[in-house]
């Protein structure tokens, strides 16, 4: 979080193998069974948000988020 006076900017980036179940509500699997082995699925997710305070009772947040998983459809 970066404070910009009364406003703020928030951001996050998450990337790794086997993280699917920990991002959102189980958006993607963490791994798939390939024969006798588990293959971890690569995933990347994040967001950027800007919050503007209009008054002491009103504020707006503009947010962009994304998620990408390298699902092997053959498995």
mmCIF file with all atom_site columns, C-alpha atoms in Angstrom:
data_model
loop_
_atom_site.group_PDB
_atom_site.id
_atom_site.type_symbol
_atom_site.label_atom_id
_atom_site.label_alt_id
_atom_site.label_comp_id
_atom_site.label_asym_id
_atom_site.label_entity_id
_atom_site.label_seq_id
_atom_site.pdbx_PDB_ins_code
_atom_site.Cartn_x
_atom_site.Cartn_y
_atom_site.Cartn_z
_atom_site.occupancy
_atom_site.B_iso_or_equiv
_atom_site.pdbx_formal_charge
_atom_site.auth_seq_id
_atom_site.auth_comp_id
_atom_site.auth_asym_id
_atom_site.auth_atom_id
_atom_site.pdbx_PDB_model_num
ATOM 1  C CA . UNK A 1 1  ? 0.000   0.000   0.000   1.00 0.00 ? 1  UNK A CA 1
ATOM 2  C CA . UNK A 1 2  ? 1.278   3.427   -0.955  1.00 0.00 ? 2  UNK A CA 1
ATOM 3  C CA . UNK A 1 3  ? -0.404  6.406   0.672   1.00 0.00 ? 3  UNK A CA 1
ATOM 4  C CA . UNK A 1 4  ? -0.994  9.377   -1.631  1.00 0.00 ? 4  UNK A CA 1
ATOM 5  C CA . UNK A 1 5  ? -2.302  11.969  0.782   1.00 0.00 ? 5  UNK A CA 1
ATOM 6  C CA . UNK A 1 6  ? -5.944  11.039  1.461   1.00 0.00 ? 6  UNK A CA 1
ATOM 7  C CA . UNK A 1 7  ? -5.845  8.499   -1.417  1.00 0.00 ? 7  UNK A CA 1
ATOM 8  C CA . UNK A 1 8  ? -3.875  5.262   -1.718  1.00 0.00 ? 8  UNK A CA 1
ATOM 9  C CA . UNK A 1 9  ? -2.572  2.764   -4.247  1.00 0.00 ? 9  UNK A CA 1
ATOM 10 C CA . UNK A 1 10 ? -2.557  -0.968  -3.464  1.00 0.00 ? 10 UNK A CA 1
ATOM 11 C CA . UNK A 1 11 ? -1.001  -3.757  -5.513  1.00 0.00 ? 11 UNK A CA 1
ATOM 12 C CA . UNK A 1 12 ? -0.069  -7.423  -5.282  1.00 0.00 ? 12 UNK A CA 1
ATOM 13 C CA . UNK A 1 13 ? 1.531   -10.064 -7.516  1.00 0.00 ? 13 UNK A CA 1
ATOM 14 C CA . UNK A 1 14 ? 1.553   -13.800 -6.813  1.00 0.00 ? 14 UNK A CA 1
ATOM 15 C CA . UNK A 1 15 ? 3.377   -16.277 -9.036  1.00 0.00 ? 15 UNK A CA 1
ATOM 16 C CA . UNK A 1 16 ? 4.442   -19.881 -8.543  1.00 0.00 ? 16 UNK A CA 1
ATOM 17 C CA . UNK A 1 17 ? 3.727   -23.575 -8.947  1.00 0.00 ? 17 UNK A CA 1
ATOM 18 C CA . UNK A 1 18 ? 0.842   -25.302 -7.203  1.00 0.00 ? 18 UNK A CA 1
ATOM 19 C CA . UNK A 1 19 ? -0.851  -22.107 -5.962  1.00 0.00 ? 19 UNK A CA 1
ATOM 20 C CA . UNK A 1 20 ? -4.228  -22.565 -7.666  1.00 0.00 ? 20 UNK A CA 1
ATOM 21 C CA . UNK A 1 21 ? -6.172  -23.542 -4.572  1.00 0.00 ? 21 UNK A CA 1
ATOM 22 C CA . UNK A 1 22 ? -4.738  -20.607 -2.614  1.00 0.00 ? 22 UNK A CA 1
ATOM 23 C CA . UNK A 1 23 ? -5.759  -17.945 -5.141  1.00 0.00 ? 23 UNK A CA 1
ATOM 24 C CA . UNK A 1 24 ? -9.421  -16.929 -5.039  1.00 0.00 ? 24 UNK A CA 1
ATOM 25 C CA . UNK A 1 25 ? -11.901 -19.715 -4.422  1.00 0.00 ? 25 UNK A CA 1
ATOM 26 C CA . UNK A 1 26 ? -10.026 -22.670 -5.914  1.00 0.00 ? 26 UNK A CA 1
ATOM 27 C CA . UNK A 1 27 ? -9.948  -21.004 -9.338  1.00 0.00 ? 27 UNK A CA 1
ATOM 28 C CA . UNK A 1 28 ? -7.493  -23.605 -10.657 1.00 0.00 ? 28 UNK A CA 1
ATOM 29 C CA . UNK A 1 29 ? -6.088  -26.880 -9.417  1.00 0.00 ? 29 UNK A CA 1
ATOM 30 C CA . UNK A 1 30 ? -2.666  -26.875 -7.783  1.00 0.00 ? 30 UNK A CA 1
ATOM 31 C CA . UNK A 1 31 ? -1.495  -29.961 -9.670  1.00 0.00 ? 31 UNK A CA 1
ATOM 32 C CA . UNK A 1 32 ? -2.649  -32.683 -12.071 1.00 0.00 ? 32 UNK A CA 1
ATOM 33 C CA . UNK A 1 33 ? -1.920  -36.395 -12.030 1.00 0.00 ? 33 UNK A CA 1
ATOM 34 C CA . UNK A 1 34 ? 0.394   -37.406 -14.893 1.00 0.00 ? 34 UNK A CA 1
ATOM 35 C CA . UNK A 1 35 ? 0.812   -41.174 -14.733 1.00 0.00 ? 35 UNK A CA 1
ATOM 36 C CA . UNK A 1 36 ? 2.202   -41.812 -11.242 1.00 0.00 ? 36 UNK A CA 1
ATOM 37 C CA . UNK A 1 37 ? 3.442   -38.241 -10.663 1.00 0.00 ? 37 UNK A CA 1
ATOM 38 C CA . UNK A 1 38 ? 1.851   -34.940 -9.760  1.00 0.00 ? 38 UNK A CA 1
ATOM 39 C CA . UNK A 1 39 ? 2.660   -32.025 -12.069 1.00 0.00 ? 39 UNK A CA 1
ATOM 40 C CA . UNK A 1 40 ? 2.319   -28.659 -10.319 1.00 0.00 ? 40 UNK A CA 1
ATOM 41 C CA . UNK A 1 41 ? 0.467   -26.027 -12.353 1.00 0.00 ? 41 UNK A CA 1
ATOM 42 C CA . UNK A 1 42 ? 2.118   -22.622 -12.853 1.00 0.00 ? 42 UNK A CA 1
ATOM 43 C CA . UNK A 1 43 ? -0.135  -19.661 -12.078 1.00 0.00 ? 43 UNK A CA 1
ATOM 44 C CA . UNK A 1 44 ? 0.151   -15.892 -11.895 1.00 0.00 ? 44 UNK A CA 1
ATOM 45 C CA . UNK A 1 45 ? -2.320  -13.464 -10.357 1.00 0.00 ? 45 UNK A CA 1
ATOM 46 C CA . UNK A 1 46 ? -2.423  -9.942  -9.064  1.00 0.00 ? 46 UNK A CA 1
ATOM 47 C CA . UNK A 1 47 ? -4.237  -6.655  -8.741  1.00 0.00 ? 47 UNK A CA 1
ATOM 48 C CA . UNK A 1 48 ? -3.757  -2.900  -8.768  1.00 0.00 ? 48 UNK A CA 1
ATOM 49 C CA . UNK A 1 49 ? -6.255  -0.663  -6.960  1.00 0.00 ? 49 UNK A CA 1
ATOM 50 C CA . UNK A 1 50 ? -6.584  3.093   -6.532  1.00 0.00 ? 50 UNK A CA 1
ATOM 51 C CA . UNK A 1 51 ? -8.790  4.404   -3.727  1.00 0.00 ? 51 UNK A CA 1
ATOM 52 C CA . UNK A 1 52 ? -9.980  8.021   -3.737  1.00 0.00 ? 52 UNK A CA 1
ATOM 53 C CA . UNK A 1 53 ? -11.527 9.618   -0.653  1.00 0.00 ? 53 UNK A CA 1
ATOM 54 C CA . UNK A 1 54 ? -14.233 12.115  -1.646  1.00 0.00 ? 54 UNK A CA 1
ATOM 55 C CA . UNK A 1 55 ? -15.409 13.046  1.856   1.00 0.00 ? 55 UNK A CA 1
ATOM 56 C CA . UNK A 1 56 ? -15.123 11.545  5.340   1.00 0.00 ? 56 UNK A CA 1
ATOM 57 C CA . UNK A 1 57 ? -18.068 9.246   4.462   1.00 0.00 ? 57 UNK A CA 1
ATOM 58 C CA . UNK A 1 58 ? -17.583 8.584   0.709   1.00 0.00 ? 58 UNK A CA 1
ATOM 59 C CA . UNK A 1 59 ? -14.777 6.896   -1.196  1.00 0.00 ? 59 UNK A CA 1
ATOM 60 C CA . UNK A 1 60 ? -14.322 5.099   -4.519  1.00 0.00 ? 60 UNK A CA 1
ATOM 61 C CA . UNK A 1 61 ? -12.002 2.265   -5.482  1.00 0.00 ? 61 UNK A CA 1
ATOM 62 C CA . UNK A 1 62 ? -10.957 1.512   -9.047  1.00 0.00 ? 62 UNK A CA 1
ATOM 63 C CA . UNK A 1 63 ? -9.465  -1.976  -9.318  1.00 0.00 ? 63 UNK A CA 1
ATOM 64 C CA . UNK A 1 64 ? -7.919  -4.173  -12.018 1.00 0.00 ? 64 UNK A CA 1
ATOM 65 C CA . UNK A 1 65 ? -7.173  -7.838  -11.302 1.00 0.00 ? 65 UNK A CA 1
ATOM 66 C CA . UNK A 1 66 ? -5.998  -10.825 -13.340 1.00 0.00 ? 66 UNK A CA 1
ATOM 67 C CA . UNK A 1 67 ? -5.370  -14.559 -13.090 1.00 0.00 ? 67 UNK A CA 1
ATOM 68 C CA . UNK A 1 68 ? -3.576  -16.914 -15.459 1.00 0.00 ? 68 UNK A CA 1
ATOM 69 C CA . UNK A 1 69 ? -2.926  -20.657 -15.064 1.00 0.00 ? 69 UNK A CA 1
ATOM 70 C CA . UNK A 1 70 ? -0.884  -22.913 -17.334 1.00 0.00 ? 70 UNK A CA 1
ATOM 71 C CA . UNK A 1 71 ? -3.376  -25.798 -17.386 1.00 0.00 ? 71 UNK A CA 1
ATOM 72 C CA . UNK A 1 72 ? -2.292  -28.744 -19.513 1.00 0.00 ? 72 UNK A CA 1
ATOM 73 C CA . UNK A 1 73 ? -5.580  -29.792 -21.126 1.00 0.00 ? 73 UNK A CA 1
ATOM 74 C CA . UNK A 1 74 ? -4.073  -33.165 -22.157 1.00 0.00 ? 74 UNK A CA 1
ATOM 75 C CA . UNK A 1 75 ? -3.941  -34.159 -18.488 1.00 0.00 ? 75 UNK A CA 1
#
